[in-house]
Amino acid sequence: MNGFIKWLLSLVLIGLVGMAAYTFIMLNWSYGSGDRAGYVQKFSHRGYICKTWEGELAMVSMPGTMSEKFLFTVRDDAVAQKINANLGKKVALKYDQHIGLPSTCFGDTEYFVSDIIVLEE
């Protein structure tokens, strides 16, 4: 019985280390990156246990046309403050795409904004 408990604990420990390594790799390796321009129309800090900054960028290709929405997540509080300071202005968001994250605790979307550039005041 004692050998079985050691084997079971070893198996659980290997699983936890493997999950931690997978999460670390997925958060630090980017599948894609790019820029999106538009107007931030919604930005909030939400979640019960894991609080994340979630936003919505309205991308307008031509005046008078329906805007496309780009949903994004911000992990850095300094970037979140820059976005809050520029709500209502046309901005460009630089983002990295992280796919395969094991939970929504890291964000509701796979697009993580790393910087903001104000295009017009």
PDB file of N, CA and C in Angstrom, residues 5-60:
ATOM      1  N   ILE A   5       0.920   4.546  -2.795  1.00  0.00           N
ATOM      2  CA  ILE A   5       0.734   5.968  -2.463  1.00  0.00           C
ATOM      3  C   ILE A   5       1.888   6.794  -3.022  1.00  0.00           C
ATOM      4  N   LYS A   6       3.127   6.285  -2.898  1.00  0.00           N
ATOM      5  CA  LYS A   6       4.289   6.992  -3.463  1.00  0.00           C
ATOM      6  C   LYS A   6       4.162   7.103  -4.980  1.00  0.00           C
ATOM      7  N   TRP A   7       3.732   6.021  -5.610  1.00  0.00           N
ATOM      8  CA  TRP A   7       3.571   6.023  -7.066  1.00  0.00           C
ATOM      9  C   TRP A   7       2.491   7.019  -7.485  1.00  0.00           C
ATOM     10  N   LEU A   8       1.385   7.052  -6.747  1.00  0.00           N
ATOM     11  CA  LEU A   8       0.283   7.964  -7.052  1.00  0.00           C
ATOM     12  C   LEU A   8       0.705   9.417  -6.855  1.00  0.00           C
ATOM     13  N   LEU A   9       1.400   9.708  -5.754  1.00  0.00           N
ATOM     14  CA  LEU A   9       1.889  11.070  -5.516  1.00  0.00           C
ATOM     15  C   LEU A   9       2.896  11.494  -6.583  1.00  0.00           C
ATOM     16  N   SER A  10       3.750  10.582  -7.000  1.00  0.00           N
ATOM     17  CA  SER A  10       4.710  10.882  -8.071  1.00  0.00           C
ATOM     18  C   SER A  10       3.986  11.208  -9.369  1.00  0.00           C
ATOM     19  N   LEU A  11       2.962  10.450  -9.666  1.00  0.00           N
ATOM     20  CA  LEU A  11       2.184  10.678 -10.884  1.00  0.00           C
ATOM     21  C   LEU A  11       1.491  12.039 -10.848  1.00  0.00           C
ATOM     22  N   VAL A  12       0.909  12.394  -9.703  1.00  0.00           N
ATOM     23  CA  VAL A  12       0.249  13.695  -9.551  1.00  0.00           C
ATOM     24  C   VAL A  12       1.269  14.819  -9.669  1.00  0.00           C
ATOM     25  N   LEU A  13       2.431  14.658  -9.043  1.00  0.00           N
ATOM     26  CA  LEU A  13       3.479  15.673  -9.100  1.00  0.00           C
ATOM     27  C   LEU A  13       3.989  15.868 -10.527  1.00  0.00           C
ATOM     28  N   ILE A  14       4.184  14.791 -11.250  1.00  0.00           N
ATOM     29  CA  ILE A  14       4.620  14.888 -12.649  1.00  0.00           C
ATOM     30  C   ILE A  14       3.557  15.607 -13.480  1.00  0.00           C
ATOM     31  N   GLY A  15       2.294  15.315 -13.229  1.00  0.00           N
ATOM     32  CA  GLY A  15       1.206  15.991 -13.944  1.00  0.00           C
ATOM     33  C   GLY A  15       1.171  17.484 -13.666  1.00  0.00           C
ATOM     34  N   LEU A  16       1.346  17.868 -12.400  1.00  0.00           N
ATOM     35  CA  LEU A  16       1.342  19.290 -12.039  1.00  0.00           C
ATOM     36  C   LEU A  16       2.532  20.029 -12.646  1.00  0.00           C
ATOM     37  N   VAL A  17       3.706  19.418 -12.603  1.00  0.00           N
ATOM     38  CA  VAL A  17       4.894  20.042 -13.203  1.00  0.00           C
ATOM     39  C   VAL A  17       4.706  20.169 -14.714  1.00  0.00           C
ATOM     40  N   GLY A  18       4.145  19.149 -15.330  1.00  0.00           N
ATOM     41  CA  GLY A  18       3.888  19.207 -16.771  1.00  0.00           C
ATOM     42  C   GLY A  18       2.899  20.304 -17.136  1.00  0.00           C
ATOM     43  N   MET A  19       1.844  20.455 -16.351  1.00  0.00           N
ATOM     44  CA  MET A  19       0.840  21.501 -16.602  1.00  0.00           C
ATOM     45  C   MET A  19       1.443  22.886 -16.399  1.00  0.00           C
ATOM     46  N   ALA A  20       2.273  23.047 -15.363  1.00  0.00           N
ATOM     47  CA  ALA A  20       2.928  24.335 -15.121  1.00  0.00           C
ATOM     48  C   ALA A  20       3.882  24.679 -16.263  1.00  0.00           C
ATOM     49  N   ALA A  21       4.633  23.700 -16.749  1.00  0.00           N
ATOM     50  CA  ALA A  21       5.556  23.937 -17.865  1.00  0.00           C
ATOM     51  C   ALA A  21       4.785  24.303 -19.134  1.00  0.00           C
ATOM     52  N   TYR A  22       3.691  23.596 -19.405  1.00  0.00           N
ATOM     53  CA  TYR A  22       2.870  23.886 -20.580  1.00  0.00           C
ATOM     54  C   TYR A  22       2.309  25.306 -20.511  1.00  0.00           C
ATOM     55  N   THR A  23       1.791  25.702 -19.350  1.00  0.00           N
ATOM     56  CA  THR A  23       1.236  27.046 -19.179  1.00  0.00           C
ATOM     57  C   THR A  23       2.312  28.103 -19.370  1.00  0.00           C
ATOM     58  N   PHE A  24       3.494  27.888 -18.803  1.00  0.00           N
ATOM     59  CA  PHE A  24       4.605  28.828 -18.947  1.00  0.00           C
ATOM     60  C   PHE A  24       4.984  28.998 -20.418  1.00  0.00           C
ATOM     61  N   ILE A  25       5.070  27.903 -21.139  1.00  0.00           N
ATOM     62  CA  ILE A  25       5.433  27.963 -22.561  1.00  0.00           C
ATOM     63  C   ILE A  25       4.357  28.692 -23.358  1.00  0.00           C
ATOM     64  N   MET A  26       3.092  28.399 -23.115  1.00  0.00           N
ATOM     65  CA  MET A  26       2.010  29.031 -23.870  1.00  0.00           C
ATOM     66  C   MET A  26       1.911  30.530 -23.592  1.00  0.00           C
ATOM     67  N   LEU A  27       2.241  30.963 -22.372  1.00  0.00           N
ATOM     68  CA  LEU A  27       2.191  32.386 -22.045  1.00  0.00           C
ATOM     69  C   LEU A  27       3.394  33.152 -22.591  1.00  0.00           C
ATOM     70  N   ASN A  28       4.510  32.478 -22.802  1.00  0.00           N
ATOM     71  CA  ASN A  28       5.724  33.159 -23.250  1.00  0.00           C
ATOM     72  C   ASN A  28       6.036  32.948 -24.725  1.00  0.00           C
ATOM     73  N   TRP A  29       5.345  32.052 -25.382  1.00  0.00           N
ATOM     74  CA  TRP A  29       5.526  31.822 -26.806  1.00  0.00           C
ATOM     75  C   TRP A  29       4.311  32.389 -27.531  1.00  0.00           C
ATOM     76  N   SER A  30       4.567  33.172 -28.558  1.00  0.00           N
ATOM     77  CA  SER A  30       3.483  33.833 -29.277  1.00  0.00           C
ATOM     78  C   SER A  30       3.221  33.122 -30.603  1.00  0.00           C
ATOM     79  N   TYR A  31       1.968  32.776 -30.844  1.00  0.00           N
ATOM     80  CA  TYR A  31       1.568  32.156 -32.107  1.00  0.00           C
ATOM     81  C   TYR A  31       1.590  33.180 -33.232  1.00  0.00           C
ATOM     82  N   GLY A  32       1.184  34.401 -32.924  1.00  0.00           N
ATOM     83  CA  GLY A  32       1.151  35.468 -33.919  1.00  0.00           C
ATOM     84  C   GLY A  32       1.162  36.816 -33.230  1.00  0.00           C
ATOM     85  N   SER A  33       1.423  37.848 -34.006  1.00  0.00           N
ATOM     86  CA  SER A  33       1.400  39.207 -33.462  1.00  0.00           C
ATOM     87  C   SER A  33       0.949  40.156 -34.558  1.00  0.00           C
ATOM     88  N   GLY A  34       0.512  41.344 -34.145  1.00  0.00           N
ATOM     89  CA  GLY A  34       0.046  42.307 -35.132  1.00  0.00           C
ATOM     90  C   GLY A  34      -0.455  43.576 -34.493  1.00  0.00           C
ATOM     91  N   ASP A  35      -1.081  44.406 -35.312  1.00  0.00           N
ATOM     92  CA  ASP A  35      -1.645  45.680 -34.883  1.00  0.00           C
ATOM     93  C   ASP A  35      -3.096  45.741 -35.338  1.00  0.00           C
ATOM     94  N   ARG A  36      -3.920  46.378 -34.539  1.00  0.00           N
ATOM     95  CA  ARG A  36      -5.305  46.670 -34.912  1.00  0.00           C
ATOM     96  C   ARG A  36      -5.575  48.119 -34.559  1.00  0.00           C
ATOM     97  N   ALA A  37      -6.271  48.834 -35.440  1.00  0.00           N
ATOM     98  CA  ALA A  37      -6.571  50.250 -35.217  1.00  0.00           C
ATOM     99  C   ALA A  37      -8.075  50.454 -35.125  1.00  0.00           C
ATOM    100  N   GLY A  38      -8.450  51.404 -34.289  1.00  0.00           N
ATOM    101  CA  GLY A  38      -9.859  51.721 -34.114  1.00  0.00           C
ATOM    102  C   GLY A  38     -10.078  52.507 -32.840  1.00  0.00           C
ATOM    103  N   TYR A  39     -11.288  52.396 -32.310  1.00  0.00           N
ATOM    104  CA  TYR A  39     -11.679  53.128 -31.110  1.00  0.00           C
ATOM    105  C   TYR A  39     -12.042  52.128 -30.015  1.00  0.00           C
ATOM    106  N   VAL A  40     -11.410  52.267 -28.851  1.00  0.00           N
ATOM    107  CA  VAL A  40     -11.750  51.393 -27.725  1.00  0.00           C
ATOM    108  C   VAL A  40     -13.115  51.831 -27.213  1.00  0.00           C
ATOM    109  N   GLN A  41     -14.104  50.940 -27.330  1.00  0.00           N
ATOM    110  CA  GLN A  41     -15.457  51.306 -26.928  1.00  0.00           C
ATOM    111  C   GLN A  41     -15.873  50.640 -25.622  1.00  0.00           C
ATOM    112  N   LYS A  42     -15.096  49.673 -25.166  1.00  0.00           N
ATOM    113  CA  LYS A  42     -15.420  49.005 -23.910  1.00  0.00           C
ATOM    114  C   LYS A  42     -14.118  48.504 -23.305  1.00  0.00           C
ATOM    115  N   PHE A  43     -13.922  48.788 -22.017  1.00  0.00           N
ATOM    116  CA  PHE A  43     -12.706  48.346 -21.337  1.00  0.00           C
ATOM    117  C   PHE A  43     -13.009  48.191 -19.857  1.00  0.00           C
ATOM    118  N   SER A  44     -12.827  47.001 -19.326  1.00  0.00           N
ATOM    119  CA  SER A  44     -13.189  46.766 -17.928  1.00  0.00           C
ATOM    120  C   SER A  44     -12.242  45.776 -17.269  1.00  0.00           C
ATOM    121  N   HIS A  45     -12.163  45.877 -15.956  1.00  0.00           N
ATOM    122  CA  HIS A  45     -11.370  44.980 -15.120  1.00  0.00           C
ATOM    123  C   HIS A  45     -12.359  44.030 -14.476  1.00  0.00           C
ATOM    124  N   ARG A  46     -12.336  42.744 -14.861  1.00  0.00           N
ATOM    125  CA  ARG A  46     -13.391  41.865 -14.379  1.00  0.00           C
ATOM    126  C   ARG A  46     -12.884  40.465 -14.055  1.00  0.00           C
ATOM    127  N   GLY A  47     -13.719  39.749 -13.332  1.00  0.00           N
ATOM    128  CA  GLY A  47     -13.426  38.387 -12.927  1.00  0.00           C
ATOM    129  C   GLY A  47     -13.688  38.207 -11.449  1.00  0.00           C
ATOM    130  N   TYR A  48     -14.071  37.003 -11.041  1.00  0.00           N
ATOM    131  CA  TYR A  48     -14.324  36.730  -9.626  1.00  0.00           C
ATOM    132  C   TYR A  48     -13.022  36.499  -8.868  1.00  0.00           C
ATOM    133  N   ILE A  49     -12.219  35.588  -9.332  1.00  0.00           N
ATOM    134  CA  ILE A  49     -10.958  35.266  -8.660  1.00  0.00           C
ATOM    135  C   ILE A  49      -9.787  35.851  -9.438  1.00  0.00           C
ATOM    136  N   CYS A  50      -9.735  35.567 -10.714  1.00  0.00           N
ATOM    137  CA  CYS A  50      -8.657  36.064 -11.578  1.00  0.00           C
ATOM    138  C   CYS A  50      -9.147  37.324 -12.280  1.00  0.00           C
ATOM    139  N   LYS A  51      -8.704  38.471 -11.840  1.00  0.00           N
ATOM    140  CA  LYS A  51      -9.104  39.751 -12.440  1.00  0.00           C
ATOM    141  C   LYS A  51      -8.241  40.021 -13.667  1.00  0.00           C
ATOM    142  N   THR A  52      -8.885  40.263 -14.794  1.00  0.00           N
ATOM    143  CA  THR A  52      -8.169  40.608 -16.019  1.00  0.00           C
ATOM    144  C   THR A  52      -8.817  41.830 -16.653  1.00  0.00           C
ATOM    145  N   TRP A  53      -8.038  42.552 -17.428  1.00  0.00           N
ATOM    146  CA  TRP A  53      -8.546  43.688 -18.191  1.00  0.00           C
ATOM    147  C   TRP A  53      -9.029  43.151 -19.530  1.00  0.00           C
ATOM    148  N   GLU A  54     -10.292  43.364 -19.837  1.00  0.00           N
ATOM    149  CA  GLU A  54     -10.891  42.908 -21.090  1.00  0.00           C
ATOM    150  C   GLU A  54     -11.428  44.117 -21.846  1.00  0.00           C
ATOM    151  N   GLY A  55     -11.218  44.140 -23.151  1.00  0.00           N
ATOM    152  CA  GLY A  55     -11.657  45.283 -23.928  1.00  0.00           C
ATOM    153  C   GLY A  55     -12.217  44.907 -25.282  1.00  0.00           C
ATOM    154  N   GLU A  56     -12.789  45.924 -25.904  1.00  0.00           N
ATOM    155  CA  GLU A  56     -13.419  45.783 -27.216  1.00  0.00           C
ATOM    156  C   GLU A  56     -13.019  46.987 -28.055  1.00  0.00           C
ATOM    157  N   LEU A  57     -12.418  46.727 -29.199  1.00  0.00           N
ATOM    158  CA  LEU A  57     -11.985  47.774 -30.118  1.00  0.00           C
ATOM    159  C   LEU A  57     -12.915  47.774 -31.323  1.00  0.00           C
ATOM    160  N   ALA A  58     -13.520  48.927 -31.616  1.00  0.00           N
ATOM    161  CA  ALA A  58     -14.376  49.056 -32.800  1.00  0.00           C
ATOM    162  C   ALA A  58     -13.488  49.482 -33.962  1.00  0.00           C
ATOM    163  N   MET A  59     -13.367  48.609 -34.956  1.00  0.00           N
ATOM    164  CA  MET A  59     -12.535  48.902 -36.127  1.00  0.00           C
ATOM    165  C   MET A  59     -13.446  49.362 -37.255  1.00  0.00           C
ATOM    166  N   VAL A  60     -13.263  50.594 -37.683  1.00  0.00           N
ATOM    167  CA  VAL A  60     -14.084  51.173 -38.745  1.00  0.00           C
ATOM    168  C   VAL A  60     -13.223  51.286 -39.990  1.00  0.00           C
TER     169      VAL A  60
END
